[in-house]
Short mmCIF file of C-alpha atoms in Angstrom, two decimals:
data_model
loop_
_atom_site.label_atom_id
_atom_site.label_comp_id
_atom_site.label_asym_id
_atom_site.label_seq_id
_atom_site.Cartn_x
_atom_site.Cartn_y
_atom_site.Cartn_z
CA MET B 1 -18.17 -171.90 -71.99
CA LEU B 2 -16.33 -168.74 -73.02
CA SER B 3 -19.05 -166.40 -71.80
CA SER B 4 -19.79 -168.56 -68.73
CA ILE B 5 -16.24 -168.42 -67.37
CA GLY B 6 -15.80 -164.75 -68.32
CA ASP B 7 -19.11 -163.77 -66.68
CA LYS B 8 -18.18 -165.55 -63.46
CA ILE B 9 -14.77 -163.90 -63.29
CA LYS B 10 -16.25 -160.46 -63.92
CA ALA B 11 -19.07 -160.96 -61.39
CA LEU B 12 -16.66 -162.04 -58.66
CA ARG B 13 -14.29 -159.16 -59.46
CA LEU B 14 -17.09 -156.58 -59.19
CA GLN B 15 -18.42 -158.25 -56.06
CA LYS B 16 -15.00 -157.80 -54.43
CA ASN B 17 -14.81 -154.22 -55.75
CA LEU B 18 -11.60 -154.87 -57.72
CA SER B 19 -10.57 -153.06 -60.89
CA GLN B 20 -9.19 -155.09 -63.81
CA SER B 21 -5.71 -153.74 -63.09
CA GLU B 22 -5.95 -154.68 -59.41
CA LEU B 23 -7.02 -158.22 -60.27
CA CYS B 24 -4.28 -158.62 -62.90
CA GLY B 25 -1.49 -157.30 -60.70
CA ASN B 26 1.87 -158.06 -62.29
CA PHE B 27 0.79 -161.53 -63.36
CA MET B 28 -1.23 -160.88 -66.51
CA SER B 29 -2.24 -158.20 -68.97
CA ARG B 30 -5.42 -156.19 -68.47
CA VAL B 31 -6.12 -156.60 -72.21
CA VAL B 32 -6.14 -160.38 -71.76
CA LEU B 33 -8.47 -160.18 -68.74
CA SER B 34 -10.83 -157.87 -70.65
CA ARG B 35 -11.10 -160.39 -73.50
CA ILE B 36 -11.70 -163.23 -71.05
CA GLU B 37 -14.46 -161.30 -69.24
CA ASN B 38 -16.08 -160.36 -72.57
CA GLY B 39 -16.17 -164.01 -73.67
CA LYS B 40 -13.65 -163.56 -76.47
CA ALA B 41 -10.99 -165.89 -75.02
CA LEU B 42 -10.43 -168.50 -72.35
CA PRO B 43 -7.73 -168.23 -69.70
CA SER B 44 -4.89 -170.72 -69.59
CA LEU B 45 -4.88 -173.15 -66.67
CA GLU B 46 -2.12 -171.11 -65.04
CA GLN B 47 -4.14 -167.92 -65.43
CA LEU B 48 -7.27 -169.62 -64.13
CA ALA B 49 -5.45 -170.87 -61.04
CA TYR B 50 -4.18 -167.34 -60.39
CA LEU B 51 -7.67 -165.81 -60.82
CA ALA B 52 -9.23 -168.44 -58.57
CA GLU B 53 -6.74 -167.67 -55.81
CA LYS B 54 -7.24 -163.89 -56.14
CA LEU B 55 -11.04 -164.25 -56.18
CA GLU B 56 -10.97 -166.82 -53.35
CA VAL B 57 -12.83 -169.63 -55.10
CA PRO B 58 -11.77 -173.13 -56.22
CA VAL B 59 -10.88 -173.58 -59.89
CA SER B 60 -13.81 -175.98 -60.24
CA TYR B 61 -16.17 -173.06 -59.56
CA PHE B 62 -15.65 -171.76 -63.06
CA PHE B 63 -16.59 -175.11 -64.65
CA SER B 64 -19.68 -175.89 -62.63
CA ASP B 65 -22.02 -175.12 -65.53
CA SER B 66 -19.67 -175.98 -68.38
CA THR B 67 -20.83 -177.99 -71.36
CA GLY B 68 -17.65 -180.02 -71.69
CA GLU B 69 -16.38 -177.89 -74.57
CA LYS B 70 -12.72 -178.54 -75.37
CA TYR B 71 -10.42 -176.21 -73.42
CA ILE B 72 -8.44 -173.89 -75.65
CA LEU B 73 -6.81 -170.53 -75.10
CA PHE B 74 -7.56 -168.89 -78.44
CA GLU B 75 -10.43 -169.24 -80.84
CA LYS B 76 -9.11 -169.88 -84.33
CA ASN B 77 -10.36 -166.50 -85.52
CA SER B 78 -9.42 -164.69 -82.33
CA SER B 79 -7.84 -161.23 -82.57
CA LEU B 80 -6.19 -161.64 -79.18
CA LEU B 81 -2.72 -161.80 -80.73
CA LYS B 82 -3.20 -158.37 -82.24
CA ASP B 83 -4.59 -156.98 -78.97
CA LEU B 84 -1.67 -158.38 -76.98
CA PHE B 85 0.80 -156.96 -79.50
CA LEU B 86 -0.77 -153.50 -79.43
CA ALA B 87 -0.64 -153.67 -75.63
CA LYS B 88 3.10 -154.52 -75.93
CA ASP B 89 2.53 -157.75 -74.01
CA TYR B 90 5.27 -159.50 -75.99
CA TYR B 91 6.08 -162.01 -73.26
CA GLU B 92 2.49 -163.30 -73.25
CA ILE B 93 2.58 -163.86 -77.03
CA ILE B 94 5.92 -165.70 -76.85
CA LYS B 95 4.88 -167.77 -73.86
CA TRP B 96 1.59 -168.84 -75.36
CA SER B 97 3.06 -169.70 -78.77
CA GLU B 98 5.76 -171.85 -77.18
CA GLU B 99 3.44 -173.65 -74.77
CA ASN B 100 0.60 -174.11 -77.29
CA HIS B 101 2.44 -174.49 -80.59
CA ASN B 102 -0.20 -176.55 -82.40
CA ALA B 103 -3.00 -174.23 -81.35
CA PHE B 104 -0.94 -171.21 -82.42
CA CYS B 105 -0.45 -172.71 -85.88
CA GLU B 106 -4.23 -173.06 -86.22
CA VAL B 107 -4.99 -169.43 -85.41
CA GLU B 108 -6.57 -167.91 -88.51
CA ASP B 109 -4.61 -164.66 -88.58
CA SER B 110 -2.20 -164.25 -91.47
CA ASN B 111 -0.23 -161.72 -89.42
CA LYS B 112 0.36 -164.09 -86.49
CA TYR B 113 4.02 -164.61 -87.45
CA TYR B 114 4.49 -160.85 -87.63
CA TYR B 115 3.18 -160.45 -84.07
CA LEU B 116 5.30 -163.35 -82.83
CA GLY B 117 8.47 -162.39 -84.74
CA MET B 118 8.29 -158.77 -83.61
CA SER B 119 7.63 -159.92 -80.03
CA TYR B 120 10.90 -161.87 -80.16
CA PHE B 121 12.62 -158.84 -81.72
CA TYR B 122 11.42 -156.42 -79.04
CA SER B 123 12.47 -158.98 -76.42
CA ASN B 124 16.00 -159.04 -77.93
CA ILE B 125 15.72 -162.73 -78.86
CA PHE B 126 17.14 -162.09 -82.31
CA ASP B 127 17.79 -165.65 -83.50
CA LYS B 128 14.11 -166.57 -83.14
CA ALA B 129 12.98 -163.17 -84.42
CA LEU B 130 15.03 -163.79 -87.57
CA LYS B 131 13.48 -167.20 -88.17
CA ILE B 132 9.86 -166.16 -87.55
CA LEU B 133 10.03 -162.84 -89.43
CA LYS B 134 11.53 -164.55 -92.47
CA LYS B 135 8.58 -166.94 -92.34
CA TYR B 136 6.21 -163.96 -92.31
CA ILE B 137 8.03 -162.28 -95.23
CA ASN B 138 7.82 -165.46 -97.29
CA ALA B 139 4.10 -165.83 -96.59
CA PHE B 140 3.44 -162.16 -97.37
CA THR B 141 5.10 -162.30 -100.80
CA LYS B 142 2.82 -165.23 -101.73
CA SER B 143 -0.38 -163.63 -100.42
CA SER B 144 -3.16 -161.84 -102.29
CA THR B 145 -2.82 -158.27 -103.56
CA ASP B 146 -5.52 -157.08 -101.16
CA PHE B 147 -3.69 -158.58 -98.19
CA LYS B 148 -0.42 -156.98 -99.31
CA ARG B 149 -2.03 -153.59 -99.71
CA GLU B 150 -3.67 -153.82 -96.29
CA ASN B 151 -0.53 -154.99 -94.49
CA ILE B 152 2.31 -153.23 -96.33
CA GLU B 153 3.21 -151.32 -93.16
CA LYS B 154 3.67 -154.52 -91.12
CA PHE B 155 5.67 -156.09 -93.97
CA SER B 156 8.00 -153.09 -94.16
CA ASP B 157 8.34 -152.98 -90.38
CA ALA B 158 9.31 -156.66 -90.34
CA LEU B 159 11.93 -156.09 -93.07
CA ASN B 160 13.31 -153.07 -91.22
CA SER B 161 13.70 -155.24 -88.10
CA LEU B 162 15.48 -157.92 -90.14
CA PHE B 163 17.81 -155.19 -91.39
CA LYS B 164 18.62 -154.17 -87.81
CA ILE B 165 19.47 -157.77 -86.95
CA MET B 166 21.80 -157.93 -89.96
CA LEU B 167 23.36 -154.62 -88.94
CA LYS B 168 24.36 -156.08 -85.57
CA ASN B 169 26.45 -158.64 -87.47
CA LYS B 170 27.71 -156.02 -89.97
CA ASN B 171 26.10 -158.05 -92.76
CA TYR B 172 25.45 -154.96 -94.89
CA GLU B 173 24.72 -156.90 -98.07
CA LYS B 174 21.87 -158.88 -96.54
CA GLY B 175 20.63 -155.80 -94.69
CA ILE B 176 20.43 -153.87 -97.96
CA HIS B 177 18.54 -156.80 -99.51
CA TYR B 178 15.80 -156.54 -96.87
CA LEU B 179 15.51 -152.76 -97.13
CA GLU B 180 15.40 -152.81 -100.93
CA LEU B 181 12.64 -155.42 -100.81
CA ALA B 182 10.63 -153.14 -98.53
CA ARG B 183 11.27 -150.17 -100.83
CA LYS B 184 10.10 -152.17 -103.84
CA TYR B 185 6.73 -152.96 -102.23
CA LEU B 186 6.31 -149.45 -100.80
CA TYR B 187 6.59 -148.06 -104.33
CA GLN B 188 4.34 -150.80 -105.73
CA PHE B 189 1.51 -149.94 -103.32
CA ASN B 190 2.07 -146.16 -103.30
CA ALA B 191 2.85 -146.28 -99.58
CA LEU B 192 5.91 -144.02 -99.51
CA SER B 193 4.24 -141.55 -97.15
CA LEU B 194 3.98 -144.11 -94.34
CA PRO B 195 6.26 -143.38 -91.34
CA VAL B 196 8.01 -146.73 -91.83
CA SER B 197 8.92 -145.66 -95.38
CA PHE B 198 10.94 -142.74 -94.01
CA ALA B 199 12.77 -145.17 -91.71
CA ILE B 200 13.45 -147.60 -94.57
CA HIS B 201 14.94 -144.88 -96.77
CA ASN B 202 16.95 -143.41 -93.92
CA ASN B 203 18.43 -146.83 -93.08
CA LEU B 204 19.16 -147.52 -96.73
CA ALA B 205 21.06 -144.25 -96.96
CA TYR B 206 23.04 -145.08 -93.83
CA THR B 207 24.05 -148.48 -95.21
CA TYR B 208 24.95 -147.23 -98.69
CA LEU B 209 27.03 -144.46 -97.10
CA LYS B 210 28.76 -147.03 -94.92
CA THR B 211 29.61 -149.09 -98.01
CA CYS B 212 30.66 -146.03 -100.08
CA GLN B 213 27.79 -146.30 -102.59
CA PHE B 214 27.23 -142.54 -102.67
CA GLN B 215 25.48 -142.23 -106.04
CA LYS B 216 22.83 -144.72 -104.89
CA VAL B 217 22.15 -142.54 -101.85
CA VAL B 218 21.56 -139.53 -104.08
CA ILE B 219 19.23 -141.39 -106.47
CA ILE B 220 17.19 -143.10 -103.77
CA LEU B 221 16.77 -140.13 -101.43
CA GLU B 222 16.13 -137.46 -104.06
CA ASN B 223 13.46 -139.65 -105.69
CA PHE B 224 11.95 -140.20 -102.27
CA ILE B 225 11.95 -136.47 -101.48
CA ASN B 226 10.32 -135.66 -104.83
CA TYR B 227 7.62 -138.26 -104.17
CA ASN B 228 6.92 -136.82 -100.71
CA ASN B 229 7.29 -133.21 -101.77
CA ASP B 230 4.25 -132.10 -99.74
CA ILE B 231 5.06 -134.22 -96.68
CA ILE B 232 7.75 -133.29 -94.18
CA SER B 233 8.64 -135.73 -91.41
CA LEU B 234 10.23 -133.53 -88.76
CA LYS B 235 11.72 -136.62 -87.17
CA ILE B 236 13.36 -138.21 -90.23
CA MET B 237 13.86 -135.50 -92.90
CA PRO B 238 16.83 -133.77 -91.20
CA ASP B 239 18.63 -137.13 -91.17
CA ILE B 240 17.80 -137.64 -94.85
CA TYR B 241 19.15 -134.18 -95.70
CA THR B 242 22.31 -134.99 -93.71
CA SER B 243 22.75 -138.25 -95.64
CA LEU B 244 22.46 -136.34 -98.90
CA ASN B 245 25.07 -133.89 -97.65
CA ILE B 246 27.49 -136.73 -96.89
CA ALA B 247 26.83 -138.42 -100.24
CA TYR B 248 27.37 -135.24 -102.30
CA TYR B 249 30.37 -134.24 -100.17
CA ASN B 250 32.05 -137.58 -100.92
CA LEU B 251 31.15 -137.26 -104.61
CA GLY B 252 32.83 -133.85 -104.69
CA ASN B 253 29.62 -131.89 -105.39
CA TYR B 254 30.12 -129.38 -102.58
CA GLU B 255 27.43 -126.95 -103.73
CA LYS B 256 24.74 -129.62 -103.35
CA ALA B 257 26.32 -130.86 -100.13
CA LEU B 258 26.12 -127.36 -98.62
CA TYR B 259 22.52 -126.96 -99.80
CA TYR B 260 21.36 -130.08 -97.95
CA ILE B 261 23.30 -129.57 -94.72
CA LYS B 262 21.88 -126.04 -94.43
CA LYS B 263 18.36 -127.51 -94.81
CA ALA B 264 19.13 -130.07 -92.10
CA ILE B 265 20.36 -127.37 -89.71
CA LEU B 266 17.30 -125.19 -90.35
CA LEU B 267 14.92 -128.10 -89.77
CA PHE B 268 16.63 -129.15 -86.53
CA GLU B 269 16.55 -125.55 -85.31
CA PHE B 270 12.87 -125.32 -86.27
CA GLN B 271 12.21 -128.34 -84.06
CA GLY B 272 14.15 -126.73 -81.24
CA ASP B 273 16.78 -129.46 -81.40
CA HIS B 274 19.82 -127.26 -80.88
CA LEU B 275 22.16 -130.19 -80.15
CA GLU B 276 21.41 -132.05 -83.40
CA ALA B 277 21.79 -128.79 -85.31
CA GLY B 278 25.21 -128.46 -83.70
CA LYS B 279 26.23 -131.92 -84.89
CA CYS B 280 25.24 -130.86 -88.41
CA TYR B 281 27.69 -127.98 -88.15
CA LEU B 282 30.46 -130.60 -88.13
CA ASN B 283 29.28 -131.70 -91.60
CA TYR B 284 28.93 -128.08 -92.67
CA ILE B 285 32.54 -127.37 -91.63
CA ASN B 286 33.81 -130.52 -93.36
CA THR B 287 32.08 -129.57 -96.60
CA LEU B 288 33.48 -126.04 -96.57
CA ARG B 289 36.94 -127.38 -95.74
CA HIS B 290 37.01 -129.86 -98.63
CA SER B 291 35.80 -127.14 -100.99
CA SER B 292 38.82 -125.05 -99.81
CA LYS B 293 36.61 -122.20 -98.52
CA PHE B 294 38.98 -121.66 -95.61
CA LYS B 295 37.98 -118.08 -94.74
CA GLU B 296 34.33 -119.04 -94.52
CA VAL B 297 34.98 -122.25 -92.63
CA PHE B 298 36.99 -120.44 -89.92
CA GLU B 299 34.07 -118.02 -89.48
CA VAL B 300 31.54 -120.85 -89.18
CA LEU B 301 33.82 -122.73 -86.80
CA GLU B 302 34.23 -119.75 -84.45
CA LYS B 303 30.46 -119.25 -84.38
CA ALA B 304 29.90 -122.96 -83.63
CA LYS B 305 32.50 -122.97 -80.83
CA ASN B 306 30.83 -119.95 -79.26
CA ASP B 307 27.28 -121.32 -79.63
CA TYR B 308 28.18 -124.70 -78.12
CA LYS B 309 30.82 -123.75 -75.56
CA ASP B 310 28.60 -125.10 -72.76
CA ASP B 311 28.45 -128.57 -74.33
CA ALA B 312 31.90 -129.97 -73.53
CA GLU B 313 31.64 -133.01 -75.82
CA LEU B 314 30.45 -131.12 -78.89
CA TYR B 315 32.84 -128.23 -78.17
CA HIS B 316 35.76 -130.69 -78.25
CA LYS B 317 34.57 -132.01 -81.61
CA PHE B 318 34.81 -128.46 -82.94
CA LYS B 319 38.29 -128.20 -81.42
CA ILE B 320 39.32 -131.29 -83.42
CA GLN B 321 37.87 -129.68 -86.53
CA GLU B 322 39.95 -126.59 -85.80
CA MET B 323 43.07 -128.76 -85.53
CA ILE B 324 42.21 -130.46 -88.84
CA LEU B 325 41.85 -127.04 -90.49
CA TYR B 326 45.26 -125.87 -89.34
CA PHE B 327 46.68 -129.27 -90.32
CA ASN B 328 45.28 -128.86 -93.85
CA ILE B 329 46.90 -125.45 -94.31
CA GLY B 330 50.22 -126.65 -92.91
CA MET B 331 50.22 -124.70 -89.62
CA TYR B 332 51.54 -127.63 -87.59
CA GLU B 333 52.77 -125.59 -84.61
CA LYS B 334 49.23 -124.30 -84.11
CA VAL B 335 47.96 -127.89 -84.30
CA ILE B 336 50.35 -128.97 -81.53
CA GLU B 337 49.35 -125.96 -79.43
CA LEU B 338 45.64 -126.80 -79.77
CA SER B 339 46.24 -130.49 -79.02
CA GLU B 340 47.47 -129.59 -75.55
CA SER B 341 44.02 -128.19 -74.66
CA ILE B 342 42.16 -131.33 -75.75
CA ASN B 343 40.57 -133.57 -73.11
CA THR B 344 40.67 -136.91 -74.93
CA SER B 345 38.13 -138.46 -72.53
CA LEU B 346 35.51 -136.17 -74.11
CA LEU B 347 36.28 -137.28 -77.66
CA SER B 348 34.33 -139.84 -79.66
CA MET B 349 36.16 -142.85 -81.08
CA ARG B 350 36.47 -141.05 -84.40
CA GLY B 351 37.82 -137.91 -82.73
CA LYS B 352 40.49 -139.89 -80.89
CA LYS B 353 41.60 -141.61 -84.09
CA GLU B 354 41.67 -138.35 -86.05
CA LEU B 355 43.79 -136.77 -83.31
CA ALA B 356 46.19 -139.74 -83.40
CA PHE B 357 46.48 -139.48 -87.20
CA ILE B 358 47.20 -135.75 -87.19
CA LEU B 359 49.78 -135.97 -84.42
CA GLY B 360 51.32 -139.09 -85.96
CA HIS B 361 51.88 -137.45 -89.33
CA ILE B 362 53.30 -134.29 -87.77
CA LYS B 363 55.65 -136.40 -85.62
CA TYR B 364 56.75 -138.18 -88.80
CA LEU B 365 57.45 -134.88 -90.57
CA ASN B 366 59.44 -133.77 -87.52
CA LYS B 367 61.44 -137.05 -87.73
CA GLU B 368 60.18 -138.20 -84.33
CA PHE B 369 59.71 -141.66 -85.78
CA GLU B 370 59.12 -143.66 -82.59
CA GLU B 371 56.29 -141.36 -81.49
CA ALA B 372 54.96 -141.16 -85.06
CA TYR B 373 54.80 -144.97 -85.31
CA ARG B 374 52.92 -145.19 -82.00
CA PHE B 375 50.29 -142.64 -83.04
CA LEU B 376 49.82 -144.00 -86.56
CA LYS B 377 49.34 -147.57 -85.38
CA LYS B 378 46.55 -146.32 -83.10
CA CYS B 379 44.39 -145.21 -86.02
CA GLU B 380 45.42 -147.60 -88.84
CA LYS B 381 42.79 -150.29 -88.19
CA TYR B 382 39.96 -147.82 -87.54
CA PHE B 383 40.61 -145.85 -90.74
CA ALA B 384 40.66 -149.11 -92.73
CA GLU B 385 37.31 -150.20 -91.23
CA GLU B 386 35.77 -146.79 -91.99
CA ASN B 387 37.09 -146.73 -95.59
CA PHE B 388 39.06 -143.50 -95.08
CA TYR B 389 41.40 -144.43 -97.92
CA ASN B 390 42.99 -141.00 -98.53
CA ASP B 391 44.06 -140.81 -94.90
CA LEU B 392 45.02 -144.47 -94.90
CA SER B 393 47.39 -144.04 -97.85
CA VAL B 394 49.26 -141.35 -95.87
CA ILE B 395 49.45 -143.65 -92.83
CA TYR B 396 50.88 -146.50 -94.93
CA GLU B 397 53.38 -144.19 -96.67
CA ASP B 398 54.61 -142.89 -93.29
CA LEU B 399 54.82 -146.38 -91.80
CA TYR B 400 56.72 -147.62 -94.87
CA ALA B 401 59.20 -144.77 -94.56
CA ILE B 402 59.62 -145.41 -90.82
CA THR B 403 59.95 -149.21 -90.93
CA GLY B 404 61.01 -150.07 -94.48
CA ASP B 405 58.44 -152.86 -94.36
CA VAL B 406 57.42 -153.61 -97.99
CA ASN B 407 53.99 -154.76 -96.81
CA TYR B 408 53.15 -151.12 -96.14
CA ARG B 409 54.25 -150.19 -99.65
CA GLU B 410 51.87 -152.79 -101.04
CA LYS B 411 49.09 -151.44 -98.86
CA VAL B 412 49.71 -147.95 -100.20
CA LEU B 413 49.24 -149.23 -103.76
CA ALA B 414 46.11 -151.15 -102.74
CA VAL B 415 44.27 -148.09 -101.37
CA LYS B 416 45.82 -145.24 -103.40
CA ASN B 417 43.06 -145.00 -106.01
CA LYS B 418 40.32 -146.72 -104.07
CA SER B 419 36.99 -144.91 -103.77
CA GLY B 420 36.34 -144.40 -100.06
CA ARG B 421 34.99 -141.83 -97.63
CA LYS B 422 36.60 -138.43 -97.23
CA ASN B 423 37.96 -137.46 -93.86
CA VAL B 424 41.05 -135.44 -92.84
CA ILE B 425 43.13 -135.29 -96.03
CA ILE B 426 41.92 -132.95 -98.77
CA LYS B 427 42.45 -134.16 -102.34
#
């Protein structure tokens, strides 16, 4: 029956001088039609009705010589799921699985839940993606060693997608769990050179940085770099070097931090990505500033401002860095002067909050308490969420002095010696 229906569809299509794409239109995938015509799958009733109308024959035409074989869409050992997934026909996979649940469960493809779960993920249906991908992960961990070795890339990809779902809910702990599980199996099967492995390690670094686990970033990424010493991913390695810069910078190892940010800049420039290299200069400046190399940092800053003067957004980020520099060396009048040339609409959220913090503290020092309070309240919540505890302790001290509210004094004590991320204040 498979070949009979497929042969009839193909014969009629050729007779009418239609290409596969022309016959499919926007209704169905060409990959699906190709499998039907080659006798590898049967069309659904809806697809058959569509094809009959396009080919100008009754549906019964296709069954005139049938043997009465049971009508199914997939053979149990069909590879159609894989073909649909590779063709990015995610809607077709979802639709078929939902309309033919029992038949889907019988398909003899151990990766079927990967294809379905990722189809939901790419379709932004995250609740179902979460459920199906967890089912795939559970099945994978119980499978044979040969299956694991053959499908480690799909397994890691599924875990990376689960991480992204967790990230949307800021569930960093669960997200780290999924990434660490992927890392464990990538090491176990010597698969660290796979592209997905670079993504896993990059996302792990991002999450550990976000949660102030800087030493873990160093251990994980430097081990990874040593393992892949002969392999450079132009797409991911600059980000990995940048993560190492941030980790070492927050640990106070400025020599190492400078080493890695310079490598990131060189690699971005090698790729011709001048904009990303410019963003790295922000990290370069921060590292020099916290290591108190003020002469050098002013030189780098002037060069960066000149090189990126045509990019208004990035140029304004350098202007904020210039204000922070003058703030750190106590030249507050210069800070106020520079602030008047800032177009706040061009600043990122972080830039706006840093500007509010700097102006708020200067207003406090100048005893302009009402203005100081207004500015400091603008950045208090953001700095707390970003774990900028050094800056936050200054905010709480200023607010305590302005208001006399003992709650702020308690907050100062709570964050004073807390290990967070470095930002404006140098300690």
